[in-house]
PDB file of C-alpha atoms and ligand atoms in Angstrom:
ATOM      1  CA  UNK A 635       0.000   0.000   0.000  1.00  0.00           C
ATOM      2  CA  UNK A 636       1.088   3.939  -0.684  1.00  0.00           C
ATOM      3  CA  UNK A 637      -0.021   5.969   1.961  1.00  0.00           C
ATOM      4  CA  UNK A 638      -1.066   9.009  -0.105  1.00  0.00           C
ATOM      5  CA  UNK A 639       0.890  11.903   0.779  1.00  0.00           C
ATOM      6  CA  UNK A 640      -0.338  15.586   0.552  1.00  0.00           C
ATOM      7  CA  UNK A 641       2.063  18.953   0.685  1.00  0.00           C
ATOM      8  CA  UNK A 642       1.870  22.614   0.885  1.00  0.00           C
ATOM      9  CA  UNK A 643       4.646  24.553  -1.114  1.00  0.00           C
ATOM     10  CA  UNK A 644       3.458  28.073   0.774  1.00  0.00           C
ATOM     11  CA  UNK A 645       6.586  29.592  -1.236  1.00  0.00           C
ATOM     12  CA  UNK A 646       7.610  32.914  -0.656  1.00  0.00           C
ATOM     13  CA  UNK A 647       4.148  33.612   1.102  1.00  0.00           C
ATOM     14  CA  UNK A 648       2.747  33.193   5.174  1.00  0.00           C
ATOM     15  CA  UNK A 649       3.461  35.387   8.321  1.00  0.00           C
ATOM     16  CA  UNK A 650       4.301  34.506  11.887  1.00  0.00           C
ATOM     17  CA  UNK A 651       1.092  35.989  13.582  1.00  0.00           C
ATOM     18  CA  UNK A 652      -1.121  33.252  10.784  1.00  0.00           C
ATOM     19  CA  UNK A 653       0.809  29.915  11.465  1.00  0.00           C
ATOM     20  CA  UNK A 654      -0.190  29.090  14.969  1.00  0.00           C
ATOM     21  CA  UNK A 655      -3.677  29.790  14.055  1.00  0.00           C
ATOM     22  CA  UNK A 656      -3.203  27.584  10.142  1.00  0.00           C
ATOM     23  CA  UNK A 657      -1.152  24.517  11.705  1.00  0.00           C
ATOM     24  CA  UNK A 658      -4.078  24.428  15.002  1.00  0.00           C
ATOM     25  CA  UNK A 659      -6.463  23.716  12.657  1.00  0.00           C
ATOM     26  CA  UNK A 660      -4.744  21.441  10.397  1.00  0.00           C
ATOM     27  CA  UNK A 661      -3.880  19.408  13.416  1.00  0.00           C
ATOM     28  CA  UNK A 662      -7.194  19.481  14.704  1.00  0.00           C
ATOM     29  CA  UNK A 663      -8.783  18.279  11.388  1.00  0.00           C
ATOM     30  CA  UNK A 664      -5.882  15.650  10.077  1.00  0.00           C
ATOM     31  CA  UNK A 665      -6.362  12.188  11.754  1.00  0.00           C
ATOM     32  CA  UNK A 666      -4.486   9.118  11.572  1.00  0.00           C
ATOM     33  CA  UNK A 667      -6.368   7.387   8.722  1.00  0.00           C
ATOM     34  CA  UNK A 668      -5.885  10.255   6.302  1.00  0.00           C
ATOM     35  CA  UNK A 669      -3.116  10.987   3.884  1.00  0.00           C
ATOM     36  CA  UNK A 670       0.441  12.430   5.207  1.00  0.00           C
ATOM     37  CA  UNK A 671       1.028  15.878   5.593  1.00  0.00           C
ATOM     38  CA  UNK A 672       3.533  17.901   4.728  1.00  0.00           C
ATOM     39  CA  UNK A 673       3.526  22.028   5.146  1.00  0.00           C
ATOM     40  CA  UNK A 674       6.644  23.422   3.515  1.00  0.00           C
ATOM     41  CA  UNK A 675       6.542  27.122   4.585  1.00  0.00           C
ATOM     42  CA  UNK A 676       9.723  29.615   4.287  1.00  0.00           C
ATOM     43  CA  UNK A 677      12.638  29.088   5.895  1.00  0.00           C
ATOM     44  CA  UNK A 678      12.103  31.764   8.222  1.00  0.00           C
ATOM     45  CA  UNK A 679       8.950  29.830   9.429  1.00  0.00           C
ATOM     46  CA  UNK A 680      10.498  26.708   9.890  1.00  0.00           C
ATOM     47  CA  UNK A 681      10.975  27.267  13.383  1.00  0.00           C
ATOM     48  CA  UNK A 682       8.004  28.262  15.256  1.00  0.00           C
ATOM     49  CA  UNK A 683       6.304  25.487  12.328  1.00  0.00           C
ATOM     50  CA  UNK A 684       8.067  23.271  13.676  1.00  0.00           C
ATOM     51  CA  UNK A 685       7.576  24.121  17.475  1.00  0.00           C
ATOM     52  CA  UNK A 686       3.356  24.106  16.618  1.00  0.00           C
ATOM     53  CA  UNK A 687       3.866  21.279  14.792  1.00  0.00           C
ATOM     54  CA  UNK A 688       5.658  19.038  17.335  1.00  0.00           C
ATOM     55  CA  UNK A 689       4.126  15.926  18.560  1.00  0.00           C
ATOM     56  CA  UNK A 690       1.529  16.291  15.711  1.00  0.00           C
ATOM     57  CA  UNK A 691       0.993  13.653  12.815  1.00  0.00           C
ATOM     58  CA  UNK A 692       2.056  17.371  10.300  1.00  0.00           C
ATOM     59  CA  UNK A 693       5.573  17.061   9.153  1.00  0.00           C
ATOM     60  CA  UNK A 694       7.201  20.064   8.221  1.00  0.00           C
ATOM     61  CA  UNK A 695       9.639  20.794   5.437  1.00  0.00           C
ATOM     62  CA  UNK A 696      11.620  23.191   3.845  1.00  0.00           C
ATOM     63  CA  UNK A 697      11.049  23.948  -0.148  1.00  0.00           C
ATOM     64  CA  UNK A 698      15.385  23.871  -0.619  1.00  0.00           C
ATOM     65  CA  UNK A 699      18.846  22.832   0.570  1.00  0.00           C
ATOM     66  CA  UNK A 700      22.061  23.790  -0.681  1.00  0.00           C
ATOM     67  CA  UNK A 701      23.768  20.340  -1.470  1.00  0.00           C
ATOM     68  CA  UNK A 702      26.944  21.211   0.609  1.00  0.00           C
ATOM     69  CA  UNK A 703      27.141  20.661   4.326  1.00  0.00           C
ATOM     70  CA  UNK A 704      28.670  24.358   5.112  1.00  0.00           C
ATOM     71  CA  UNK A 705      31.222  26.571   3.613  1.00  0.00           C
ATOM     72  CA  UNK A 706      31.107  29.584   1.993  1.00  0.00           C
ATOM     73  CA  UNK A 707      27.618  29.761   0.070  1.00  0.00           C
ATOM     74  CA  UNK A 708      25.766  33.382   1.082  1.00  0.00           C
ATOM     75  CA  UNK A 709      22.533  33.023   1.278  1.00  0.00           C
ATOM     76  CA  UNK A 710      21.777  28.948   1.124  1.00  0.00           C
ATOM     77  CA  UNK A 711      20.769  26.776   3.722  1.00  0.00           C
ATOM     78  CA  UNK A 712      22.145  23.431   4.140  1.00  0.00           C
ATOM     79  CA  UNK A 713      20.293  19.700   4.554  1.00  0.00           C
ATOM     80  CA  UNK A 714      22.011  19.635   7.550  1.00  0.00           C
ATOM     81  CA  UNK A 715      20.867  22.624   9.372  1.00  0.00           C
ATOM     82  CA  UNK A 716      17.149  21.438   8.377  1.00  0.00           C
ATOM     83  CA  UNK A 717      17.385  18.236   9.858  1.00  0.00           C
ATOM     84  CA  UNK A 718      19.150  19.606  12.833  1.00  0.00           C
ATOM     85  CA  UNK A 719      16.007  21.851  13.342  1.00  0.00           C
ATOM     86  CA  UNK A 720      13.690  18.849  13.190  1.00  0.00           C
ATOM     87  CA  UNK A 721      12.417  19.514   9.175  1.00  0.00           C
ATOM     88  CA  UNK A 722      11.921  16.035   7.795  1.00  0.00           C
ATOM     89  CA  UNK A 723      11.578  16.639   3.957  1.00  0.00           C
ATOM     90  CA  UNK A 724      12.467  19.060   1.326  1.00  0.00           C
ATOM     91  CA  UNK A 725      11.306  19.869  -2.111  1.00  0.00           C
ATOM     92  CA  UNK A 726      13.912  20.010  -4.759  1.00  0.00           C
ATOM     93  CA  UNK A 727      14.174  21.064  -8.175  1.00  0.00           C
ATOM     94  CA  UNK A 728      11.161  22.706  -8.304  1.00  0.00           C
ATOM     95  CA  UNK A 729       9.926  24.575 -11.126  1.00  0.00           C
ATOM     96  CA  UNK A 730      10.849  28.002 -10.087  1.00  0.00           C
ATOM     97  CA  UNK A 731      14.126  26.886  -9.008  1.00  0.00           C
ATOM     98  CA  UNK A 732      14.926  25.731 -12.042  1.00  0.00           C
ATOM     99  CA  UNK A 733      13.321  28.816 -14.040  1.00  0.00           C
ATOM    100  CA  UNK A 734      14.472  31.496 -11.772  1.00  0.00           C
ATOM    101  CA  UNK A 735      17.419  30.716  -9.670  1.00  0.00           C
ATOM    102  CA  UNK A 736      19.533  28.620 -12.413  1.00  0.00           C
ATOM    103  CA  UNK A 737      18.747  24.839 -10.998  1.00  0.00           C
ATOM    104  CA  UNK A 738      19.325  22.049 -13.237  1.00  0.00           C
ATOM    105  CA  UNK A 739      19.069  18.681 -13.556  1.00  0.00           C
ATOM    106  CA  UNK A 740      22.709  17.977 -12.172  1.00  0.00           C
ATOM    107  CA  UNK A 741      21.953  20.632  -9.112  1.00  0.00           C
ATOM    108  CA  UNK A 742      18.682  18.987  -8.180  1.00  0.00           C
ATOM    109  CA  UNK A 743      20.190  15.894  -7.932  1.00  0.00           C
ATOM    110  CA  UNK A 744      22.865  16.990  -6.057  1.00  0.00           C
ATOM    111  CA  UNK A 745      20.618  18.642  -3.728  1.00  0.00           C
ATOM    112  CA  UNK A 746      18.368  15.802  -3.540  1.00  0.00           C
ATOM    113  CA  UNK A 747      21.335  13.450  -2.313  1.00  0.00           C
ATOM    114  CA  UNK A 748      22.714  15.621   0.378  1.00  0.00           C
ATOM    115  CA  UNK A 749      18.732  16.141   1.752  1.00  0.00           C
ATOM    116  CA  UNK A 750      19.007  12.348   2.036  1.00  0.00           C
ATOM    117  CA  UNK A 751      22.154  12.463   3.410  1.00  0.00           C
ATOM    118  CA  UNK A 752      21.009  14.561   6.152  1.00  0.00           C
ATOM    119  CA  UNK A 753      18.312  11.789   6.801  1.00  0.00           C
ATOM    120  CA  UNK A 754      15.440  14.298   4.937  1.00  0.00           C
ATOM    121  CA  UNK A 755      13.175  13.032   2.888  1.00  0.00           C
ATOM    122  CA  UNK A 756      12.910  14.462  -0.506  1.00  0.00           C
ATOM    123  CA  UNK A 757       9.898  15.630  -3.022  1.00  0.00           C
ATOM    124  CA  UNK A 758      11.694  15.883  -6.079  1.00  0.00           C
ATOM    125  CA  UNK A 759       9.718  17.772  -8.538  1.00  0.00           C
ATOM    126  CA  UNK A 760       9.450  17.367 -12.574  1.00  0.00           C
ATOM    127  CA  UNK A 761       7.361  18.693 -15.542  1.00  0.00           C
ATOM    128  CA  UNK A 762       7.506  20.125 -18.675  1.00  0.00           C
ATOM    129  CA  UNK A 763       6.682  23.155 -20.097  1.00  0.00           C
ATOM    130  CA  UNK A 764       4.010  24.505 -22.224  1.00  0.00           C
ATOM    131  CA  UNK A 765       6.082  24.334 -25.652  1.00  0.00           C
ATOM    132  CA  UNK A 766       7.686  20.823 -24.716  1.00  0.00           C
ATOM    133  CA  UNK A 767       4.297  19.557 -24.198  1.00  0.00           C
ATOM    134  CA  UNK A 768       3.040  21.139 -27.609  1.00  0.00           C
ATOM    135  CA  UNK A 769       5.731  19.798 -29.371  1.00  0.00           C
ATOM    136  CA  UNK A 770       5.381  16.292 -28.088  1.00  0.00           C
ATOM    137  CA  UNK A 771       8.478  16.119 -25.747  1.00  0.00           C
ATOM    138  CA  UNK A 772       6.467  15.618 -22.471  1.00  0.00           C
ATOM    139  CA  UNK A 773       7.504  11.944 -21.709  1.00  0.00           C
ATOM    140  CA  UNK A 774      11.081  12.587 -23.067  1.00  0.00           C
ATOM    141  CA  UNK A 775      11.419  15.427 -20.786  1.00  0.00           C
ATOM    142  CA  UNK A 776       9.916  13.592 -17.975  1.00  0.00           C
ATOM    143  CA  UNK A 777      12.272  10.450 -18.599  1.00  0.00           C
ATOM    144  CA  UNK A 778      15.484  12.824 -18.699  1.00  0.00           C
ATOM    145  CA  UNK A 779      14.357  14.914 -15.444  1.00  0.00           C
ATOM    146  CA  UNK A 780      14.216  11.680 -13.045  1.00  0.00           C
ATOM    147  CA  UNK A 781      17.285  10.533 -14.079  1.00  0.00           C
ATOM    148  CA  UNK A 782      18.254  11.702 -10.759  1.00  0.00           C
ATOM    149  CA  UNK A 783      16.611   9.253  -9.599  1.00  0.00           C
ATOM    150  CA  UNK A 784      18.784   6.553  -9.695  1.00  0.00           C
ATOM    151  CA  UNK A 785      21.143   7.995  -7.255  1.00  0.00           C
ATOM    152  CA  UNK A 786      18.145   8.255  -4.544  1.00  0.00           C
ATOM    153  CA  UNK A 787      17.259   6.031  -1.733  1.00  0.00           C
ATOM    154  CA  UNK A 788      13.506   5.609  -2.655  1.00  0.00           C
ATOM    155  CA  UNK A 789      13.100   5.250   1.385  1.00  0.00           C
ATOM    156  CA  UNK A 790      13.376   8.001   1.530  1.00  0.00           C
ATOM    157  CA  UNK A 791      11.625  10.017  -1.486  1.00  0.00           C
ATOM    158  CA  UNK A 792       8.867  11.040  -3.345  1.00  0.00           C
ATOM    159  CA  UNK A 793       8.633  12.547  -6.788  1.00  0.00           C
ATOM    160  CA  UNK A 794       6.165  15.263  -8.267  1.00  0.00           C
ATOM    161  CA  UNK A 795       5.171  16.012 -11.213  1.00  0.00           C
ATOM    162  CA  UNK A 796       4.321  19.343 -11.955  1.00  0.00           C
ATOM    163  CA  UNK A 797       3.488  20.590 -15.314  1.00  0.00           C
ATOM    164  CA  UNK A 798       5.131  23.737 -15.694  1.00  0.00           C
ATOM    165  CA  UNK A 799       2.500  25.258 -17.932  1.00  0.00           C
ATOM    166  CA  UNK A 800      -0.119  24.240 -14.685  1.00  0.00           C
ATOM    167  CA  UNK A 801       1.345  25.999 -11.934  1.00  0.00           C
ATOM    168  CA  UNK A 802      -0.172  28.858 -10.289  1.00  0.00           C
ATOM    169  CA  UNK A 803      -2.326  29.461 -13.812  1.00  0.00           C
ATOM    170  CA  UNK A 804      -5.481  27.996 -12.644  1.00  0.00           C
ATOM    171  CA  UNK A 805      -4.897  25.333 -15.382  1.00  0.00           C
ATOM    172  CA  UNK A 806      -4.441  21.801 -14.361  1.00  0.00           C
ATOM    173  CA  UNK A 807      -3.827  19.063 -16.102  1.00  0.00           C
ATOM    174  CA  UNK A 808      -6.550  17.207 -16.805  1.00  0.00           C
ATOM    175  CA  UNK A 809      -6.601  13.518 -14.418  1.00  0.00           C
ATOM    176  CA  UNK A 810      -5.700  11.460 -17.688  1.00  0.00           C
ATOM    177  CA  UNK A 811      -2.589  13.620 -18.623  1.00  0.00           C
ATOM    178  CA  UNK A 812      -1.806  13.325 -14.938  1.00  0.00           C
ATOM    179  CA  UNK A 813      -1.881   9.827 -14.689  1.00  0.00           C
ATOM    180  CA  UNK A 814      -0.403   9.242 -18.290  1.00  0.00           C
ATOM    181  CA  UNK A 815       2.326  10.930 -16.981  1.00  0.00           C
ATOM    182  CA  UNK A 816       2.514   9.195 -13.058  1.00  0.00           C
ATOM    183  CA  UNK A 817       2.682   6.198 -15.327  1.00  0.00           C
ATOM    184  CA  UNK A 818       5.735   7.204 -17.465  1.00  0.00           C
ATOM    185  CA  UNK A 819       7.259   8.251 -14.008  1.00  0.00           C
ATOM    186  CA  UNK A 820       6.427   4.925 -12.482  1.00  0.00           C
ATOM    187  CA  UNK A 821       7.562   3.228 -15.109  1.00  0.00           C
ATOM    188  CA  UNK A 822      10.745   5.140 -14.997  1.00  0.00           C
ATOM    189  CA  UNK A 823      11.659   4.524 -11.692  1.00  0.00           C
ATOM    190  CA  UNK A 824      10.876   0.834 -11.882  1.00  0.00           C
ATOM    191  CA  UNK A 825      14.043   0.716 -14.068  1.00  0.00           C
ATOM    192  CA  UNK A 826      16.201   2.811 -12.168  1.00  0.00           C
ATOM    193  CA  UNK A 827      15.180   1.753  -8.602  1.00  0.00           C
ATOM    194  CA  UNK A 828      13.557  -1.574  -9.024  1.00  0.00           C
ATOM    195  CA  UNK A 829      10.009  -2.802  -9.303  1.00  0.00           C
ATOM    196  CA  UNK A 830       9.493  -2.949  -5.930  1.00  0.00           C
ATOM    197  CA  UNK A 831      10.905   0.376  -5.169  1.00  0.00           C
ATOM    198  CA  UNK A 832       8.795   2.137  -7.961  1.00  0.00           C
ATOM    199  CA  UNK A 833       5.513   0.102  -6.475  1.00  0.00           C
ATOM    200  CA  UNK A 834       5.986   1.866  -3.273  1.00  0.00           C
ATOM    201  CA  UNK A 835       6.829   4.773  -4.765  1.00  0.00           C
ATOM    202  CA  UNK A 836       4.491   7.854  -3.959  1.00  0.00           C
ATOM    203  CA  UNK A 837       4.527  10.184  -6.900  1.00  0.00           C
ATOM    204  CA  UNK A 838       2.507  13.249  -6.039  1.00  0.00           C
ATOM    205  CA  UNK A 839       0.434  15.951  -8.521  1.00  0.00           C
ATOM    206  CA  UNK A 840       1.336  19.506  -8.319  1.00  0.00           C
ATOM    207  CA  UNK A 841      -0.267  22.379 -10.584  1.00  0.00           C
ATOM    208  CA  UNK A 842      -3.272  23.776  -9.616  1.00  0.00           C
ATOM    209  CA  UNK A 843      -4.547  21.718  -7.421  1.00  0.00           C
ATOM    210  CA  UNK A 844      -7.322  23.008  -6.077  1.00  0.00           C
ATOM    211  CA  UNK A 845     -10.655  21.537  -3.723  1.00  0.00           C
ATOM    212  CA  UNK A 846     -12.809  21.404  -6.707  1.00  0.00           C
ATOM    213  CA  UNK A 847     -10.451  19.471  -8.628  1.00  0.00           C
ATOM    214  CA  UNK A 848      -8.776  16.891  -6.125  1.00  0.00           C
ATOM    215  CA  UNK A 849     -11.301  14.424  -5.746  1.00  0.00           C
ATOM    216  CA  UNK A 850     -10.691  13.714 -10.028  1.00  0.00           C
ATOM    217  CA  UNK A 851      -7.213  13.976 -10.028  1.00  0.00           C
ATOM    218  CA  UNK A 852      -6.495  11.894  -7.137  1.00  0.00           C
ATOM    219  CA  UNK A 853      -8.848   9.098  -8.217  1.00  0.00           C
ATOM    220  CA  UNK A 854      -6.428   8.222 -10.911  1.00  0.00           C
ATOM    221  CA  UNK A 855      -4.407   4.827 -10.101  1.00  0.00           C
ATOM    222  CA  UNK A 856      -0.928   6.363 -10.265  1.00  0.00           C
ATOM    223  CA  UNK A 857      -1.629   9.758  -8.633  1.00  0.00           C
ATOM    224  CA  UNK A 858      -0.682   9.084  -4.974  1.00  0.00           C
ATOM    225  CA  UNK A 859      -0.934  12.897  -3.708  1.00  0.00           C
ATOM    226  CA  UNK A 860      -0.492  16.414  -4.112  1.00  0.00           C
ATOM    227  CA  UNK A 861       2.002  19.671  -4.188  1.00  0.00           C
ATOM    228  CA  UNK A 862      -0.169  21.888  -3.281  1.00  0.00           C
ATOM    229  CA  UNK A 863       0.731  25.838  -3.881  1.00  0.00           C
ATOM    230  CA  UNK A 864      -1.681  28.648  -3.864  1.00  0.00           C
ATOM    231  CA  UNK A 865      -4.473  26.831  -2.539  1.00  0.00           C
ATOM    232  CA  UNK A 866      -2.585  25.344   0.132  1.00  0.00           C
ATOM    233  CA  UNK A 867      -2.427  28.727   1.921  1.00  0.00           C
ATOM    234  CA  UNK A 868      -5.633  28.956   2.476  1.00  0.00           C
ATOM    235  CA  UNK A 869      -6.073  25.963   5.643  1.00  0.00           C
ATOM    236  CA  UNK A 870      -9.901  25.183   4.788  1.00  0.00           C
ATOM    237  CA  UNK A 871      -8.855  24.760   1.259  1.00  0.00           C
ATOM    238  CA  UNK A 872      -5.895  22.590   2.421  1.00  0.00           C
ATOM    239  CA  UNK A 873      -8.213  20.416   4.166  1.00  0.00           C
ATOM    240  CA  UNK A 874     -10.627  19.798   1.581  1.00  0.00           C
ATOM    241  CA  UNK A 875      -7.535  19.066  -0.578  1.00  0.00           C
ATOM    242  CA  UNK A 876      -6.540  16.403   2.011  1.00  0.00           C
ATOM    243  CA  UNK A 877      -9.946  14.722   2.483  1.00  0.00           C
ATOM    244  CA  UNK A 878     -10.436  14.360  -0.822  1.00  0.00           C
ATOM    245  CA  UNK A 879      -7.602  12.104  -1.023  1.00  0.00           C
ATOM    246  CA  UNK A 880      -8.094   7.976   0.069  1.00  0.00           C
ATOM    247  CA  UNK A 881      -5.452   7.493   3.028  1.00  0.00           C
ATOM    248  CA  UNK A 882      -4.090   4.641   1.019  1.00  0.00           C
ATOM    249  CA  UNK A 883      -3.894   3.138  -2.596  1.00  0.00           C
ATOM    250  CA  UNK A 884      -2.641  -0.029  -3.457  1.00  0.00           C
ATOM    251  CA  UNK A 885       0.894  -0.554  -4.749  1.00  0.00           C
ATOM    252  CA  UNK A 886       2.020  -3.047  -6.795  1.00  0.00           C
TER     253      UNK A 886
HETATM  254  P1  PGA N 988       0.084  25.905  -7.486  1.00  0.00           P
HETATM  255  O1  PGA N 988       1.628  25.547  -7.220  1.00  0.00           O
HETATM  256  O2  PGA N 988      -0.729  24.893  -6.700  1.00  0.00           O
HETATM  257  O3  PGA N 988      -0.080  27.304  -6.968  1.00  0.00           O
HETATM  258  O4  PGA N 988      -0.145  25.786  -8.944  1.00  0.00           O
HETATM  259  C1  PGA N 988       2.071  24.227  -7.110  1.00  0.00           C
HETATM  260  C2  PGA N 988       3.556  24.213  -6.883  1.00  0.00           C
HETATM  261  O5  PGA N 988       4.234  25.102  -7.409  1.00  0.00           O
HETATM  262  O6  PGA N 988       4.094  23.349  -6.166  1.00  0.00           O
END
């Protein structure tokens, strides 16, 4: 069985005064039978998140680690400081990483090892654009991007896909190209990590997501949870998001 996972990406969004109040609820209203949950606020949040949030069944995360322990790197935060403060995962090589702040496939993956290093767990995003999908490169892109992959303790992962062209728009992709491309993914990872390792494997949705379209997209077979962005700022939004996903769905 894959114990559906659900996470917030709040990104560059949330104040301190809010979070008490947002993670209160959220442990209130998340019980043992429903999916994980993850809430990935800033790193500035992590902190008090992670003080509300202790003792609860909501894990907190960070949305980025440098993939060096320390040195001299202004600005970056390393895996090791995270899991020192108690965070247990970490998105990497998210879209906006990748289109703003230079992060490529061989950075991701670098950053994805030394979360795991650290002991972090690791949603490692991938998706295409809007002009790879309309020239026909979706699955191509899709196989090159989780490459990374194969370095990866699947222990100790999780991989998103996240259509480019479907986050933050208000456009998501519609629950077959979603699962047509959880398939590709699955099938992927089978080869790279073994088809037990790729059965377990929890590969998430992210784009979009919103209450009124959860319940379709996480019916698919292959869709095992959700990044959740805008809509995850909102906590009765989150929670509709969350119940509308089964606790479990068989693996393979
Ligand atoms: P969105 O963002 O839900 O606002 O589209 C998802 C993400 O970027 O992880």
């Amino acid at each position: 069985m894959r114990r559906c996972l659900i996470a917030a990406n709040w990104k560059m969004h949330g104040n301190v005064p809010s979070i008490q109040a947002y993670l209160e609820t959220l442990i209130e209203r998340v019980g043992s039978d429903d999916p994980e949950v993850v809430v990935c606020p800033p790193f500035t949040f992590l902190p008090v998140a992670l003080l509300i949030a202790s003792g609860s069944g909501i894990a907190i995360g960070s949305q980025n680690c440098h993939w060096e322990e320390k040195g001299a790197f202004t600005g970056e935060v390393s895996a090791t400081m995270l899991a020192e403060l108690g965070a247990r995962w970490v998105i990497v090589g998210h879209s906006e990483r990748r289109q703003h702040f230079g992060e490529t496939d061989a950075s991701a993956a670098a950053r994805a090892k030394a979360a795991q290093r650290a002991g972090l767990s690791v949603i490692f995003c991938v998706g295409e654009t809007l002009e790879q999908r309309d020239s026909g490169e979706t699955l191509a892109v899709l196989e090159r991007q989780s490459a990374a992959v194969a370095g990866l303790d699947p222990a100790l992962l999780a991989v998103a896909y996240e259509p480019v062209w479907a986050i933050g728009t208000g456009r998501n992709a519609t629950p077959a190209q979603a699962q047509e491309a959880h398939a590709t993914l699955r099938r992927r990872a089978a080869e790279l990590l073994g088809a037990e390792a790729a059965g377990a494997l929890r590969i998430l949705y992210g784009g979009s997501v919103k209450p009124n379209n959860a319940v379709s997209l996480l019916a698919e077979s292959d869709v095992d949870g959700a990044l959740v962005g805008g809509a995850s700022l909102d906590v009765e939004g989150f929670c509709a998001i969350i119940h509308a996903a089964p606790g479990h769905r068989p693996g393979v």
